[in-house]
Amino acid sequence: MAEPLTAEQIESALNDLPGWSYADDKLQKRFEFGSFKEAMSFLVRVGFEAEAMGHHPELFNVYSKVDIALNTHDAGGKVTELDVRLAKAIESFAWRD
Amino acid sequence: MAEPLTAEQIESALNDLPGWSYADDKLQKRFEFGSFKEAMSFLVRVGFEAEAMGHHPELFNVYSKVDIALNTHDAGGKVTELDVRLAKAIESFAWRD
């Protein structure tokens, strides 16, 4: 059972996650790409990572934009270490400027 | 420039689109799959179709659910024939019961 992070822990995690914010009990970020194809490629890459971790994000795409929101179902929809880990993994391969 | 469909035309199109509804100026449907992998596969399949048509939906995914919303940016965000065409294409390959 995943433990919800405290406000301080979330604040601290966000220091290492440029562009991410905490809202509605979720870690969130909008990614903008140069095309729909790039956005879809990114979605698929996120999907593989999520499946490997057994932890799945909310993904919203319209054209070249992808919005990601992370929380943990097993922790009552709160942010846990698992969300921070997935956000960091996403950052590691988010190919854009 | 795509022409917005009339209420009657949308009503008529929905007769051939089981499970689709018209709300917030968009054609909408929720698809539920057996797993995240199936949902992602469907997303990618929709993506290829959208790119081929040069017409892109709003896609929302969380775990095994995919919400699709269709409208036409070039028609002031209204529903056009293009949306009906993409919805029908999606129906043709939406593999589920």
mmCIF file of C-alpha atoms in Angstrom:
data_model
loop_
_atom_site.group_PDB
_atom_site.id
_atom_site.type_symbol
_atom_site.label_atom_id
_atom_site.label_comp_id
_atom_site.label_asym_id
_atom_site.label_seq_id
_atom_site.Cartn_x
_atom_site.Cartn_y
_atom_site.Cartn_z
ATOM 1 C CA MET A 1 0.000 0.000 0.000
ATOM 2 C CA ALA A 2 1.512 3.289 -1.135
ATOM 3 C CA GLU A 3 1.728 6.115 1.399
ATOM 4 C CA PRO A 4 0.612 9.625 0.392
ATOM 5 C CA LEU A 5 3.481 12.121 0.398
ATOM 6 C CA THR A 6 3.352 15.115 2.701
ATOM 7 C CA ALA A 7 3.118 18.640 1.303
ATOM 8 C CA GLU A 8 6.831 19.105 2.115
ATOM 9 C CA GLN A 9 7.784 15.920 0.307
ATOM 10 C CA ILE A 10 5.801 16.975 -2.753
ATOM 11 C CA GLU A 11 7.357 20.441 -2.663
ATOM 12 C CA SER A 12 10.784 18.903 -2.455
ATOM 13 C CA ALA A 13 10.087 16.482 -5.317
ATOM 14 C CA LEU A 14 8.903 19.346 -7.540
ATOM 15 C CA ASN A 15 12.328 20.978 -7.196
ATOM 16 C CA ASP A 16 13.702 18.160 -9.347
ATOM 17 C CA LEU A 17 10.795 18.202 -11.791
ATOM 18 C CA PRO A 18 10.955 21.350 -13.945
ATOM 19 C CA GLY A 19 7.592 22.353 -15.387
ATOM 20 C CA TRP A 20 5.620 20.045 -13.126
ATOM 21 C CA SER A 21 3.086 21.423 -10.696
ATOM 22 C CA TYR A 22 0.835 20.083 -7.968
ATOM 23 C CA ALA A 23 -2.889 20.690 -8.425
ATOM 24 C CA ASP A 24 -6.098 18.783 -7.682
ATOM 25 C CA ASP A 25 -4.100 16.218 -5.685
ATOM 26 C CA LYS A 26 -2.048 15.383 -8.787
ATOM 27 C CA LEU A 27 1.388 15.998 -10.250
ATOM 28 C CA GLN A 28 0.737 17.659 -13.599
ATOM 29 C CA LYS A 29 2.590 18.852 -16.647
ATOM 30 C CA ARG A 30 1.762 19.918 -20.199
ATOM 31 C CA PHE A 31 4.150 18.831 -22.926
ATOM 32 C CA GLU A 32 4.114 20.558 -26.306
ATOM 33 C CA PHE A 33 5.637 19.000 -29.384
ATOM 34 C CA GLY A 34 6.178 20.020 -32.979
ATOM 35 C CA SER A 35 3.571 17.710 -34.422
ATOM 36 C CA PHE A 36 0.879 15.172 -33.683
ATOM 37 C CA LYS A 37 3.261 12.366 -34.597
ATOM 38 C CA GLU A 38 5.771 13.504 -32.000
ATOM 39 C CA ALA A 39 3.030 13.808 -29.390
ATOM 40 C CA MET A 40 1.807 10.270 -30.156
ATOM 41 C CA SER A 41 5.345 8.888 -30.021
ATOM 42 C CA PHE A 42 5.746 10.450 -26.606
ATOM 43 C CA LEU A 43 2.402 8.988 -25.461
ATOM 44 C CA VAL A 44 3.518 5.526 -26.487
ATOM 45 C CA ARG A 45 6.866 5.959 -24.742
ATOM 46 C CA VAL A 46 5.059 7.038 -21.565
ATOM 47 C CA GLY A 47 2.758 4.051 -21.979
ATOM 48 C CA PHE A 48 5.618 1.560 -22.044
ATOM 49 C CA GLU A 49 7.151 3.131 -18.939
ATOM 50 C CA ALA A 50 3.814 3.151 -17.127
ATOM 51 C CA GLU A 51 3.127 -0.478 -17.956
ATOM 52 C CA ALA A 52 6.612 -1.508 -16.828
ATOM 53 C CA MET A 53 6.084 0.287 -13.512
ATOM 54 C CA GLY A 54 2.534 -0.996 -13.120
ATOM 55 C CA HIS A 55 1.529 2.612 -12.543
ATOM 56 C CA HIS A 56 -0.628 4.465 -15.050
ATOM 57 C CA PRO A 57 -1.067 8.190 -15.618
ATOM 58 C CA GLU A 58 -3.960 10.256 -16.887
ATOM 59 C CA LEU A 59 -3.061 11.191 -20.446
ATOM 60 C CA PHE A 60 -4.777 13.854 -22.496
ATOM 61 C CA ASN A 61 -3.785 14.593 -26.061
ATOM 62 C CA VAL A 62 -5.016 17.049 -28.595
ATOM 63 C CA TYR A 63 -2.852 17.535 -31.675
ATOM 64 C CA SER A 64 0.694 18.363 -30.503
ATOM 65 C CA LYS A 65 -0.085 18.761 -26.805
ATOM 66 C CA VAL A 66 0.015 16.093 -24.122
ATOM 67 C CA ASP A 67 -1.221 16.734 -20.595
ATOM 68 C CA ILE A 68 -0.114 14.273 -17.954
ATOM 69 C CA ALA A 69 -1.586 13.984 -14.463
ATOM 70 C CA LEU A 70 -0.299 11.555 -11.860
ATOM 71 C CA ASN A 71 -1.769 10.249 -8.655
ATOM 72 C CA THR A 72 -2.026 6.877 -6.969
ATOM 73 C CA HIS A 73 -5.325 5.039 -6.972
ATOM 74 C CA ASP A 74 -4.219 2.714 -4.168
ATOM 75 C CA ALA A 75 -3.467 5.711 -1.964
ATOM 76 C CA GLY A 76 -6.934 7.246 -2.241
ATOM 77 C CA GLY A 77 -5.959 9.247 -5.309
ATOM 78 C CA LYS A 78 -3.129 11.051 -3.507
ATOM 79 C CA VAL A 79 0.406 11.645 -4.752
ATOM 80 C CA THR A 80 2.927 9.011 -3.673
ATOM 81 C CA GLU A 81 6.564 8.178 -4.332
ATOM 82 C CA LEU A 82 5.364 6.133 -7.317
ATOM 83 C CA ASP A 83 4.099 9.302 -9.017
ATOM 84 C CA VAL A 84 7.381 11.083 -8.419
ATOM 85 C CA ARG A 85 9.232 8.094 -9.874
ATOM 86 C CA LEU A 86 7.057 8.024 -12.993
ATOM 87 C CA ALA A 87 7.368 11.809 -13.434
ATOM 88 C CA LYS A 88 11.167 11.517 -13.246
ATOM 89 C CA ALA A 89 11.155 8.672 -15.762
ATOM 90 C CA ILE A 90 9.020 10.768 -18.119
ATOM 91 C CA GLU A 91 11.413 13.698 -17.732
ATOM 92 C CA SER A 92 14.323 11.440 -18.629
ATOM 93 C CA PHE A 93 12.948 10.803 -22.121
ATOM 94 C CA ALA A 94 10.796 13.867 -22.845
ATOM 95 C CA TRP A 95 12.610 14.940 -26.027
ATOM 96 C CA ARG A 96 11.895 18.588 -26.559
ATOM 97 C CA ASP A 97 13.397 21.980 -25.749
ATOM 98 C CA MET B 1 -13.364 25.329 -44.988
ATOM 99 C CA ALA B 2 -15.516 22.713 -43.300
ATOM 100 C CA GLU B 3 -19.196 23.528 -42.755
ATOM 101 C CA PRO B 4 -20.777 22.849 -39.354
ATOM 102 C CA LEU B 5 -23.466 20.182 -39.519
ATOM 103 C CA THR B 6 -27.026 21.059 -38.550
ATOM 104 C CA ALA B 7 -28.654 19.496 -35.487
ATOM 105 C CA GLU B 8 -30.632 17.222 -37.834
ATOM 106 C CA GLN B 9 -27.502 16.101 -39.659
ATOM 107 C CA ILE B 10 -25.775 15.310 -36.369
ATOM 108 C CA GLU B 11 -28.845 13.424 -35.124
ATOM 109 C CA SER B 12 -28.894 11.419 -38.311
ATOM 110 C CA ALA B 13 -25.159 10.657 -38.151
ATOM 111 C CA LEU B 14 -25.510 9.410 -34.556
ATOM 112 C CA ASN B 15 -27.960 6.755 -35.754
ATOM 113 C CA ASP B 16 -25.021 5.042 -37.438
ATOM 114 C CA LEU B 17 -22.656 5.576 -34.501
ATOM 115 C CA PRO B 18 -23.662 3.331 -31.593
ATOM 116 C CA GLY B 19 -22.482 4.594 -28.227
ATOM 117 C CA TRP B 20 -21.586 8.037 -29.530
ATOM 118 C CA SER B 21 -23.299 11.121 -28.193
ATOM 119 C CA TYR B 22 -23.311 14.823 -28.920
ATOM 120 C CA ALA B 23 -22.330 17.108 -26.053
ATOM 121 C CA ASP B 24 -20.402 20.382 -25.655
ATOM 122 C CA ASP B 25 -20.378 20.806 -29.439
ATOM 123 C CA LYS B 26 -18.504 17.515 -29.818
ATOM 124 C CA LEU B 27 -19.105 13.927 -30.859
ATOM 125 C CA GLN B 28 -18.048 11.847 -27.871
ATOM 126 C CA LYS B 29 -17.610 8.254 -26.838
ATOM 127 C CA ARG B 30 -15.948 6.311 -24.038
ATOM 128 C CA PHE B 31 -14.217 3.076 -24.975
ATOM 129 C CA GLU B 32 -13.397 0.507 -22.317
ATOM 130 C CA PHE B 33 -10.848 -2.222 -22.836
ATOM 131 C CA GLY B 34 -9.549 -5.190 -20.896
ATOM 132 C CA SER B 35 -6.175 -3.673 -20.123
ATOM 133 C CA PHE B 36 -3.944 -0.628 -20.439
ATOM 134 C CA LYS B 37 -2.080 -2.287 -23.305
ATOM 135 C CA GLU B 38 -5.284 -2.694 -25.279
ATOM 136 C CA ALA B 39 -6.257 0.905 -24.594
ATOM 137 C CA MET B 40 -2.840 2.141 -25.774
ATOM 138 C CA SER B 41 -3.014 -0.010 -28.899
ATOM 139 C CA PHE B 42 -6.370 1.535 -29.688
ATOM 140 C CA LEU B 43 -4.979 5.043 -29.098
ATOM 141 C CA VAL B 44 -2.175 4.393 -31.552
ATOM 142 C CA ARG B 45 -4.589 2.969 -34.122
ATOM 143 C CA VAL B 46 -6.769 6.085 -33.758
ATOM 144 C CA GLY B 47 -3.649 8.205 -34.089
ATOM 145 C CA PHE B 48 -2.674 6.682 -37.416
ATOM 146 C CA GLU B 49 -6.192 7.180 -38.758
ATOM 147 C CA ALA B 50 -6.296 10.775 -37.528
ATOM 148 C CA GLU B 51 -2.933 11.601 -39.056
ATOM 149 C CA ALA B 52 -3.947 10.043 -42.384
ATOM 150 C CA MET B 53 -7.128 12.140 -42.408
ATOM 151 C CA GLY B 54 -5.337 15.265 -41.223
ATOM 152 C CA HIS B 55 -8.016 15.506 -38.541
ATOM 153 C CA HIS B 56 -7.169 15.028 -34.883
ATOM 154 C CA PRO B 57 -9.382 14.107 -31.950
ATOM 155 C CA GLU B 58 -9.197 14.893 -28.262
ATOM 156 C CA LEU B 59 -7.961 11.728 -26.599
ATOM 157 C CA PHE B 60 -8.116 11.013 -22.907
ATOM 158 C CA ASN B 61 -6.771 7.827 -21.412
ATOM 159 C CA VAL B 62 -6.621 6.487 -17.918
ATOM 160 C CA TYR B 63 -5.750 2.806 -17.533
ATOM 161 C CA SER B 64 -8.160 0.799 -19.707
ATOM 162 C CA LYS B 65 -10.487 3.650 -20.659
ATOM 163 C CA VAL B 66 -10.205 5.943 -23.665
ATOM 164 C CA ASP B 67 -12.465 8.975 -24.096
ATOM 165 C CA ILE B 68 -12.642 10.460 -27.558
ATOM 166 C CA ALA B 69 -14.130 13.849 -28.435
ATOM 167 C CA LEU B 70 -14.362 15.164 -31.962
ATOM 168 C CA ASN B 71 -14.937 18.613 -33.365
ATOM 169 C CA THR B 72 -13.440 20.680 -36.166
ATOM 170 C CA HIS B 73 -11.089 23.514 -35.313
ATOM 171 C CA ASP B 74 -11.474 25.051 -38.796
ATOM 172 C CA ALA B 75 -15.233 25.224 -38.322
ATOM 173 C CA GLY B 76 -15.112 27.209 -35.092
ATOM 174 C CA GLY B 77 -14.982 24.068 -32.968
ATOM 175 C CA LYS B 78 -18.271 22.738 -34.363
ATOM 176 C CA VAL B 79 -19.006 19.211 -35.585
ATOM 177 C CA THR B 80 -18.542 18.704 -39.324
ATOM 178 C CA GLU B 81 -18.652 15.829 -41.780
ATOM 179 C CA LEU B 82 -14.964 15.262 -41.006
ATOM 180 C CA ASP B 83 -15.822 14.329 -37.423
ATOM 181 C CA VAL B 84 -18.495 11.900 -38.564
ATOM 182 C CA ARG B 85 -15.998 10.340 -40.959
ATOM 183 C CA LEU B 86 -13.366 9.924 -38.252
ATOM 184 C CA ALA B 87 -15.941 8.517 -35.802
ATOM 185 C CA LYS B 88 -17.017 5.949 -38.398
ATOM 186 C CA ALA B 89 -13.400 5.007 -39.088
ATOM 187 C CA ILE B 90 -12.816 4.540 -35.350
ATOM 188 C CA GLU B 91 -15.929 2.351 -35.107
ATOM 189 C CA SER B 92 -14.631 0.190 -37.945
ATOM 190 C CA PHE B 93 -11.597 -0.896 -35.917
ATOM 191 C CA ALA B 94 -12.718 -0.515 -32.296
ATOM 192 C CA TRP B 95 -12.089 -4.132 -31.275
ATOM 193 C CA ARG B 96 -14.179 -4.863 -28.237
ATOM 194 C CA ASP B 97 -17.573 -6.284 -27.322
#
